[in-house]
PDB file of C-alpha atoms in Angstrom:
ATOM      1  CA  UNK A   1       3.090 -18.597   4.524  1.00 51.00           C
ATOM      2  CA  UNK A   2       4.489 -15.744   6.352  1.00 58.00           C
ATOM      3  CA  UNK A   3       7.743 -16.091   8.204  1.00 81.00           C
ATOM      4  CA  UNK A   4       6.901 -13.301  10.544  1.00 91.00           C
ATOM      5  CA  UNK A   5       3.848 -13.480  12.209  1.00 93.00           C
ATOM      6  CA  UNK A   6       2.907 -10.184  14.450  1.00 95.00           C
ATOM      7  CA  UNK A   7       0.641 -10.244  17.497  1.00 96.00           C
ATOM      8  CA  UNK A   8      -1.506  -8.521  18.245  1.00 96.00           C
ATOM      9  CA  UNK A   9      -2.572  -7.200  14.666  1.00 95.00           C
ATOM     10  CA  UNK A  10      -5.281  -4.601  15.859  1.00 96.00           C
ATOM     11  CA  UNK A  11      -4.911  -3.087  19.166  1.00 97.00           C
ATOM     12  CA  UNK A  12      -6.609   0.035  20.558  1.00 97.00           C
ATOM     13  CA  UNK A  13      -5.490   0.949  24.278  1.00 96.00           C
ATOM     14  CA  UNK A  14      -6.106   4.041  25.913  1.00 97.00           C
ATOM     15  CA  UNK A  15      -3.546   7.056  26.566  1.00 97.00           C
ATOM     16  CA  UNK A  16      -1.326   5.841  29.455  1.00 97.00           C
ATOM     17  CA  UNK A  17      -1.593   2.328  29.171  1.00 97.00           C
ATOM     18  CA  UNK A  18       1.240  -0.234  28.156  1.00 97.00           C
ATOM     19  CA  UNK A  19       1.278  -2.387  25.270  1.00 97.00           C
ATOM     20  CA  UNK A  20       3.304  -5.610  24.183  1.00 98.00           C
ATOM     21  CA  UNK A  21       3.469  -6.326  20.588  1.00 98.00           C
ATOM     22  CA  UNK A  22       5.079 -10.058  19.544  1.00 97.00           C
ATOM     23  CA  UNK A  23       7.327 -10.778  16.485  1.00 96.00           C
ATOM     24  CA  UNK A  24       7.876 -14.476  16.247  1.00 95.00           C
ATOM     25  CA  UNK A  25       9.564 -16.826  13.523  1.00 92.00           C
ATOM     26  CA  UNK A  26      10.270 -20.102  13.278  1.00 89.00           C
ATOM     27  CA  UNK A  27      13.654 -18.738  11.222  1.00 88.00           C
ATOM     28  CA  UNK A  28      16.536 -17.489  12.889  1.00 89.00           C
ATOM     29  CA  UNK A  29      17.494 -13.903  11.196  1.00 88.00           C
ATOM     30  CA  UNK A  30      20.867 -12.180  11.463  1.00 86.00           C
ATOM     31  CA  UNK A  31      19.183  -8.935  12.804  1.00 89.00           C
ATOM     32  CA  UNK A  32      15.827  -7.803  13.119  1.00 92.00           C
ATOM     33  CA  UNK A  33      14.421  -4.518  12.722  1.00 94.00           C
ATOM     34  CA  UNK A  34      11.258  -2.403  13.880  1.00 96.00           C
ATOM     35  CA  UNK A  35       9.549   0.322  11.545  1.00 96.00           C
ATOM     36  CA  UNK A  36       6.795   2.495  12.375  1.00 97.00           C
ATOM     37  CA  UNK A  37       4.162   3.796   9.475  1.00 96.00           C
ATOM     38  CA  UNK A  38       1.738   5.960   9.137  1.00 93.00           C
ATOM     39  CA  UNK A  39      -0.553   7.489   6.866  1.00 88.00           C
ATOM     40  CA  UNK A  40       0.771   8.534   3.629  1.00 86.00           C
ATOM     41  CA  UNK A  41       4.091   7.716   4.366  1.00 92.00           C
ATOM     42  CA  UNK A  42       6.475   4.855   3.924  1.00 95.00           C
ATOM     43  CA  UNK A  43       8.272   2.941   7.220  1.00 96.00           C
ATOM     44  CA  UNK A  44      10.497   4.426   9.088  1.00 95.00           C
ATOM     45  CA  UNK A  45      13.045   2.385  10.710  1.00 93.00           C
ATOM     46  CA  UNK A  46      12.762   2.764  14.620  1.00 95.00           C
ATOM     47  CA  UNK A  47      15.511  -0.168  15.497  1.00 94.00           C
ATOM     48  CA  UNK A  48      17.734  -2.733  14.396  1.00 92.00           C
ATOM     49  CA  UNK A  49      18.312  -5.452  16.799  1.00 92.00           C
ATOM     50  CA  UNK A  50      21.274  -7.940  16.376  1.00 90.00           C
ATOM     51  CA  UNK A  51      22.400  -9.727  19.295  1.00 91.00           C
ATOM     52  CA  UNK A  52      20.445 -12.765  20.385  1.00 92.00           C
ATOM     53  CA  UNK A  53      18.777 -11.315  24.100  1.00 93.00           C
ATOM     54  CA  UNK A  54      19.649  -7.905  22.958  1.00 94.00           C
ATOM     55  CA  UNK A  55      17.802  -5.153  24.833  1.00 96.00           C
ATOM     56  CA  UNK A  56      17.413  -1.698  23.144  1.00 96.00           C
ATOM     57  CA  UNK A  57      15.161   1.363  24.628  1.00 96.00           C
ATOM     58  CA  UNK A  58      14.110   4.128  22.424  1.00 95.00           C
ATOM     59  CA  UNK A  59      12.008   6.454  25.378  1.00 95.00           C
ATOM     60  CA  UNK A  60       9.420   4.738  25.882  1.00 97.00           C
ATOM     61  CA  UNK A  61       9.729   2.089  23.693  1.00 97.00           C
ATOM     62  CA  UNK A  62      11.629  -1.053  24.912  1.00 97.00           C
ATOM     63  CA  UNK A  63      12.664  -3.628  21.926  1.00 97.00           C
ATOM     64  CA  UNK A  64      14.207  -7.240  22.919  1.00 96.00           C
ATOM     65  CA  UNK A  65      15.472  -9.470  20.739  1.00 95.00           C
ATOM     66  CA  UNK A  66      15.013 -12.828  21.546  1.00 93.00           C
ATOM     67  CA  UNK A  67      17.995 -15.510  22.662  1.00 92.00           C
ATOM     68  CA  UNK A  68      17.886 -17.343  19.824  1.00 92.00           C
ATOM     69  CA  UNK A  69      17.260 -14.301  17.342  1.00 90.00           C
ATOM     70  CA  UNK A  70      13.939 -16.082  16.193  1.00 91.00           C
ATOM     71  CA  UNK A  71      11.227 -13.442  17.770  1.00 93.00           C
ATOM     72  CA  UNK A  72      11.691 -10.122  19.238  1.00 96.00           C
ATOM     73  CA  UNK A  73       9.140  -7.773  20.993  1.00 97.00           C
ATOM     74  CA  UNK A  74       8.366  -4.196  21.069  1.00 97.00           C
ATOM     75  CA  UNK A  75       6.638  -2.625  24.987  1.00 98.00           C
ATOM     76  CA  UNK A  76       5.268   0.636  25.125  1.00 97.00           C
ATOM     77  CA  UNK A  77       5.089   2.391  28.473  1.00 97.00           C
ATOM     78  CA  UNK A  78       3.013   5.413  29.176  1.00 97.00           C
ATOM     79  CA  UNK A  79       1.269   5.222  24.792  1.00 97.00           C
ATOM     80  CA  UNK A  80       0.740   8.371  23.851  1.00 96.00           C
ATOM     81  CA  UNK A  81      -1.917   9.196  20.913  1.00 95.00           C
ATOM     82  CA  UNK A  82       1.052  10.005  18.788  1.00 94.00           C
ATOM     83  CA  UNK A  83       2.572   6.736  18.943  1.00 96.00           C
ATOM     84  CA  UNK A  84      -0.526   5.604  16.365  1.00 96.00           C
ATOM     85  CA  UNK A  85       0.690   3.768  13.731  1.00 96.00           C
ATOM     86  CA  UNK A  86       0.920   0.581  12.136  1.00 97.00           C
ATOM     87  CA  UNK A  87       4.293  -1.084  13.992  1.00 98.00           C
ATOM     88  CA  UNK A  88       6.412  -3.478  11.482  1.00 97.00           C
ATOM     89  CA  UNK A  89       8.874  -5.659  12.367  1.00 96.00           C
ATOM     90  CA  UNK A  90      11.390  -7.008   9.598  1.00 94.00           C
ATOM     91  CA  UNK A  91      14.222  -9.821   9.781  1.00 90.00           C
ATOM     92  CA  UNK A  92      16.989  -9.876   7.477  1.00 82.00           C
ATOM     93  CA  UNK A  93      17.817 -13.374   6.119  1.00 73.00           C
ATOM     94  CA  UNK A  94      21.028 -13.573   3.942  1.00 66.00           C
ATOM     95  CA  UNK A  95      21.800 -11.745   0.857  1.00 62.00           C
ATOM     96  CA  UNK A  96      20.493  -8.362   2.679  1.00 59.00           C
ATOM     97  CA  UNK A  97      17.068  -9.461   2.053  1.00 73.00           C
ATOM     98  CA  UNK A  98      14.191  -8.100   4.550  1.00 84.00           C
ATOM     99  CA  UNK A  99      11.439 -10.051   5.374  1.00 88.00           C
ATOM    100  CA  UNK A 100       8.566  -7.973   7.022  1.00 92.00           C
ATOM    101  CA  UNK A 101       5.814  -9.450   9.425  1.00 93.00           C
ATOM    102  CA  UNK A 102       1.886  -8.335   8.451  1.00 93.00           C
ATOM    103  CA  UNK A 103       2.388  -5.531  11.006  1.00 95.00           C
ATOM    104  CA  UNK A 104       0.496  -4.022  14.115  1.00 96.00           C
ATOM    105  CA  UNK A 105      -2.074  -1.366  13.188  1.00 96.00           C
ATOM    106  CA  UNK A 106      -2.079   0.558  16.749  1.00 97.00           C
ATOM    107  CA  UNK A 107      -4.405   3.202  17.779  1.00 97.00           C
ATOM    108  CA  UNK A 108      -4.218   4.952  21.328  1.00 96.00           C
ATOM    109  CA  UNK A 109      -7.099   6.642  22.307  1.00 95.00           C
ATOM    110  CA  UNK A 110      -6.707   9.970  24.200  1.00 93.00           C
TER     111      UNK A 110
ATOM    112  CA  UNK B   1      19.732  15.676   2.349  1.00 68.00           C
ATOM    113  CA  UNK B   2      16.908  15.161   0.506  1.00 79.00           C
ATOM    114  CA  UNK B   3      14.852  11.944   0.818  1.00 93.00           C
ATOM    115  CA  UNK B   4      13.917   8.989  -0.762  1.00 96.00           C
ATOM    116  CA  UNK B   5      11.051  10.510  -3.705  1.00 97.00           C
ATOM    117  CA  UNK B   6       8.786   8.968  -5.772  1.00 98.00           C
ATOM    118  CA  UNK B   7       6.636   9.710  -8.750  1.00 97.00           C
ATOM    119  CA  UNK B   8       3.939   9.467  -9.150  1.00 97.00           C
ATOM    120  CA  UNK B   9       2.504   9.362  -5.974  1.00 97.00           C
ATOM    121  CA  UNK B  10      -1.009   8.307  -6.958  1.00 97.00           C
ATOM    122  CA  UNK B  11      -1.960   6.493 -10.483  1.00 96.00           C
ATOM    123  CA  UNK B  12      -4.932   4.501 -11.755  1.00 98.00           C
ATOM    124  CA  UNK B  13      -4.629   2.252 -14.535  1.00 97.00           C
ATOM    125  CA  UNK B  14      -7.025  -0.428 -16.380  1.00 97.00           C
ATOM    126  CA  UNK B  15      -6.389  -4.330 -16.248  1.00 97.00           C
ATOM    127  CA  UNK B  16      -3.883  -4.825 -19.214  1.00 97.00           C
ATOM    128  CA  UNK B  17      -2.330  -1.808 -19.413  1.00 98.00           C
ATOM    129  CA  UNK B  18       0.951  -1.337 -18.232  1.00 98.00           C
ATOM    130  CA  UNK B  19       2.732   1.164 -15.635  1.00 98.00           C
ATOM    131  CA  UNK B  20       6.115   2.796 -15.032  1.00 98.00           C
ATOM    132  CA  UNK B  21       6.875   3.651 -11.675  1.00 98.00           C
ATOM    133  CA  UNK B  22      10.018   6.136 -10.527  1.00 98.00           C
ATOM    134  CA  UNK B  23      12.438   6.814  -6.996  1.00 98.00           C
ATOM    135  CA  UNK B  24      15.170   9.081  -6.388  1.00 98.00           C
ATOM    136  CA  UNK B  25      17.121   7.527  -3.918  1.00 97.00           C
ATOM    137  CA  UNK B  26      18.926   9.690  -1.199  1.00 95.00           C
ATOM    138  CA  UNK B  27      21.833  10.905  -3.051  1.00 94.00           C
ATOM    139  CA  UNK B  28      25.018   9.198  -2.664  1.00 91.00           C
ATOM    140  CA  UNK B  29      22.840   5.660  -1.956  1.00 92.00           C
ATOM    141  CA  UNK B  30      23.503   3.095  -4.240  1.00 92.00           C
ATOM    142  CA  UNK B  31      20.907   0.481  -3.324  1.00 92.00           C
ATOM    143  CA  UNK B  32      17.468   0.930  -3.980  1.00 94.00           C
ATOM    144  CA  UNK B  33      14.533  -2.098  -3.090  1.00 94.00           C
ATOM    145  CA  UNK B  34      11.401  -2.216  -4.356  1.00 96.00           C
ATOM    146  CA  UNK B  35       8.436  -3.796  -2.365  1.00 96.00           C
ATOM    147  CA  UNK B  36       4.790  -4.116  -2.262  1.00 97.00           C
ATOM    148  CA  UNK B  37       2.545  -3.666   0.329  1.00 96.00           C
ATOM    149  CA  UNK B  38      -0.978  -4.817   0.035  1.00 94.00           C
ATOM    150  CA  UNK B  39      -4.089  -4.873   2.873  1.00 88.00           C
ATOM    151  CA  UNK B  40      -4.005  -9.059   2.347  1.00 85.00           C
ATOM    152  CA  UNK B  41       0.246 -10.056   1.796  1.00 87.00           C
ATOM    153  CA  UNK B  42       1.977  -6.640   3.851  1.00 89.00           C
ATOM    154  CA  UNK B  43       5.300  -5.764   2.853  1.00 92.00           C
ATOM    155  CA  UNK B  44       6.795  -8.160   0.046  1.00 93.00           C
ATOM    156  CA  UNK B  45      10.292  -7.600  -1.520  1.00 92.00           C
ATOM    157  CA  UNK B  46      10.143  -6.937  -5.015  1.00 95.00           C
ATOM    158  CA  UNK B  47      13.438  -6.728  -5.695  1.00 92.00           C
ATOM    159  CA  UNK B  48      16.998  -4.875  -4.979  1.00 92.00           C
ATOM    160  CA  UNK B  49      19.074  -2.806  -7.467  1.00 94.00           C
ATOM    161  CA  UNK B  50      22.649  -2.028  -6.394  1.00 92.00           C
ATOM    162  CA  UNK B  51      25.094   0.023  -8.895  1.00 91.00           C
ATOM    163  CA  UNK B  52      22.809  -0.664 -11.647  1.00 93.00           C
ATOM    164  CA  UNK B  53      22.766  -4.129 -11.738  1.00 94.00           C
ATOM    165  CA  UNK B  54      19.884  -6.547 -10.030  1.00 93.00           C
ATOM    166  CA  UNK B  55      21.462  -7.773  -6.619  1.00 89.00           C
ATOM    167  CA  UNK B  56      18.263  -9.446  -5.554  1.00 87.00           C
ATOM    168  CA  UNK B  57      14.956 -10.809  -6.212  1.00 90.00           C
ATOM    169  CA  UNK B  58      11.706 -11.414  -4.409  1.00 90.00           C
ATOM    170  CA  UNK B  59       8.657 -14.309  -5.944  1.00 90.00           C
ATOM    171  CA  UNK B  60       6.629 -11.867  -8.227  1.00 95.00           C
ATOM    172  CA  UNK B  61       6.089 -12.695 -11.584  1.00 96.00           C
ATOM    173  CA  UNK B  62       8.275 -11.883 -14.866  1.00 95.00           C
ATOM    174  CA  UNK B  63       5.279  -8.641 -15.306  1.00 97.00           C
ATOM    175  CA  UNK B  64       7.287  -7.328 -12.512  1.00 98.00           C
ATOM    176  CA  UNK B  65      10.639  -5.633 -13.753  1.00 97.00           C
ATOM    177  CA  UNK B  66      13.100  -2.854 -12.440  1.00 97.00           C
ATOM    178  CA  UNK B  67      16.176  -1.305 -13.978  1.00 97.00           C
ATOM    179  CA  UNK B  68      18.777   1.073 -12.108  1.00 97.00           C
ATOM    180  CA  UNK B  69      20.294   4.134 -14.051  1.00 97.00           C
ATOM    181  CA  UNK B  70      24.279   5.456 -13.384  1.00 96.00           C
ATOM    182  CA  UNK B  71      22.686   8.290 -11.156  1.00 94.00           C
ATOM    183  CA  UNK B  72      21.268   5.237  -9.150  1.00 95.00           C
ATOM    184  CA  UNK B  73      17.836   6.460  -9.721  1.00 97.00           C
ATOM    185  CA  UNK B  74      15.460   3.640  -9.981  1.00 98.00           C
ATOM    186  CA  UNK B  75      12.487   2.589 -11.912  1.00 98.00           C
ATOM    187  CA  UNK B  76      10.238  -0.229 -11.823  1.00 98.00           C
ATOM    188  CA  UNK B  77       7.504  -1.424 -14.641  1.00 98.00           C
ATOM    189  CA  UNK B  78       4.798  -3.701 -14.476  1.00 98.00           C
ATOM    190  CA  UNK B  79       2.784  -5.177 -17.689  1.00 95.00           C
ATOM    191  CA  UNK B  80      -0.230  -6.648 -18.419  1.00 96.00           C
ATOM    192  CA  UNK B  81      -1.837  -4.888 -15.239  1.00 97.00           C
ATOM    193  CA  UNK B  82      -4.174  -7.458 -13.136  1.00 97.00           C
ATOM    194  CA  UNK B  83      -6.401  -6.255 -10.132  1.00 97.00           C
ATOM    195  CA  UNK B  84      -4.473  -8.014  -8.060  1.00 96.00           C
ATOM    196  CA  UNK B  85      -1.464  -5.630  -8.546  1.00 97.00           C
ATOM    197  CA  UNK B  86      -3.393  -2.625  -7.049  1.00 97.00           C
ATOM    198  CA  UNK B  87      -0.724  -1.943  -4.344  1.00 97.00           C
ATOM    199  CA  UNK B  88       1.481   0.862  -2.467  1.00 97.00           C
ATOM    200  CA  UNK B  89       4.783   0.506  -4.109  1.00 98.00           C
ATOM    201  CA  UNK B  90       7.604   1.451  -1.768  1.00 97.00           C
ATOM    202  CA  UNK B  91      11.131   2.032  -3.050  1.00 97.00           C
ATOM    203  CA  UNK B  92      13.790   2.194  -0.297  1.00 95.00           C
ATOM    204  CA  UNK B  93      17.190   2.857  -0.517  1.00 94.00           C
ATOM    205  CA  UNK B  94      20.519   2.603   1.551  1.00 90.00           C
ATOM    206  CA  UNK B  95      24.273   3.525   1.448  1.00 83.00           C
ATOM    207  CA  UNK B  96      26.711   0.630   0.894  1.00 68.00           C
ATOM    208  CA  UNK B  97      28.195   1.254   4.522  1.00 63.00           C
ATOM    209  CA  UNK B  98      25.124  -0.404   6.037  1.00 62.00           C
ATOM    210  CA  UNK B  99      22.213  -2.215   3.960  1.00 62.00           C
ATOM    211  CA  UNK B 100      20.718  -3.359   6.726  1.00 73.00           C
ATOM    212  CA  UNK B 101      19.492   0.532   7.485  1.00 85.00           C
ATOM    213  CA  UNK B 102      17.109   1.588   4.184  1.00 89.00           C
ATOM    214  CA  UNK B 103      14.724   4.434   3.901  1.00 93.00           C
ATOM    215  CA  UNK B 104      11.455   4.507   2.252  1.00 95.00           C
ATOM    216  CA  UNK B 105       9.808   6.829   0.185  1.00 96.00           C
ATOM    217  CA  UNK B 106       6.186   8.035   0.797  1.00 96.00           C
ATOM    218  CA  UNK B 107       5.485   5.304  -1.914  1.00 97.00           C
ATOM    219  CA  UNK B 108       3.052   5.174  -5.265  1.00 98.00           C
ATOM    220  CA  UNK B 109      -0.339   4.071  -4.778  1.00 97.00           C
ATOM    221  CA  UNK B 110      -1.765   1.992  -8.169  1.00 98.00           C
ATOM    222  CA  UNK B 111      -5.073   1.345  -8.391  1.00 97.00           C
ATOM    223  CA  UNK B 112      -5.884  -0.876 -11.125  1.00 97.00           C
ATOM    224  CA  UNK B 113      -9.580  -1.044 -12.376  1.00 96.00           C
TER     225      UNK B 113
END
């Protein structure tokens, strides 16, 4: 069972559209964070949310935590074909543990 | 500063063998994590080493072991190799100011025929 889920976890847009992607839990986690991957490489850590109805922006990228610091969600305005990547979100549960969600594999079309 | 490295990058093994896998942390981290990250399961937490001693530990089986050295470099070994275990392994580490913020390496790919 995982205690992340991700939504959507394929989507293909083109250039210039906005996306939503969905982090949801039915476990409340201290903070949350987002991580972007690509090819080759291991995550990189975009965000770290800890506030329940935080509200961070990053450019174009909007992250929200939700109120009761069970889900959180990541909007991209404007994608760009360089924002490709598969999109992970990750909760930390005590001990400094990190529990990641099955990720978003997102491709924007140019 | 360097970053998080890891050797080998790329490795194939046969079931029953066994594999040794290494990371250099950033230097002057003293946490490194393990995880695995598979097409099927994602990102699963192996397990965390913090000034050489095991701090925490994900579900994976007893064939799944790590060890931490004074330098804080890490290494992980797996026995009895099963298809199953054919993986990215990603070692992350962090500074004892803030846990919550670890960087990956590029990660070791096992293949295990």
């Amino acid at each position: 069972t995982q205690l992340l889920e991700q939504s959507p976890q394929f989507l293909s847009i083109q250039e210039g559209e906005n996306l939503t992607v969905y982090c949801n839990s039915s476990s409340v986690f201290s903070s949350l964070q987002w991580y972007r991957q690509e090819p080759g490489e291991g995550p990189v850590l975009l965000v770290t949310v800890v506030t329940g109805g935080e509200v961070k922006k990053l450019k174009r990228l909007t992250f929200q935590f939700g109120d009761a610091r069970k889900d959180s969600s990541l909007h991209i305005t404007a994608a760009q074909p360089g924002d490709t990547g598969l999109y992970l979100c990750a909760g930390i549960q005590g001990a400094q543990k990190l529990v990641f969600g099955q990720g978003t594999r997102l491709t924007i079309n140019p | 500063k360097a970053g998080v490295t890891q050797t080998p990058r790329y490795l194939i093994k046969t079931r029953g063998q066994q594999v040794t896998l290494s990371c250099s942390p950033i230097s002057g981290h003293r946490s490194v994590s393990w995880y695995q990250q598979t097409p099927g399961q994602g990102l699963q937490f192996l397990f965390e080493y913090f000034s050489e001693t095991q701090r925490n530990k994900g579900n994976f089986p007893g064939r799944f072991s790590g060890r931490q050295f004074s330098n804080s470099r890490s290494e992980m070994n797996v026995s009895t190799l099963e298809l199953g275990d054919s993986a990215l392994y990603l070692c992350a580490s962090s500074d004892a100011r803030s846990t919550d913020t670890q960087y990956f390496g590029p990660g070791t790919r096992l293949t295990v025929l």
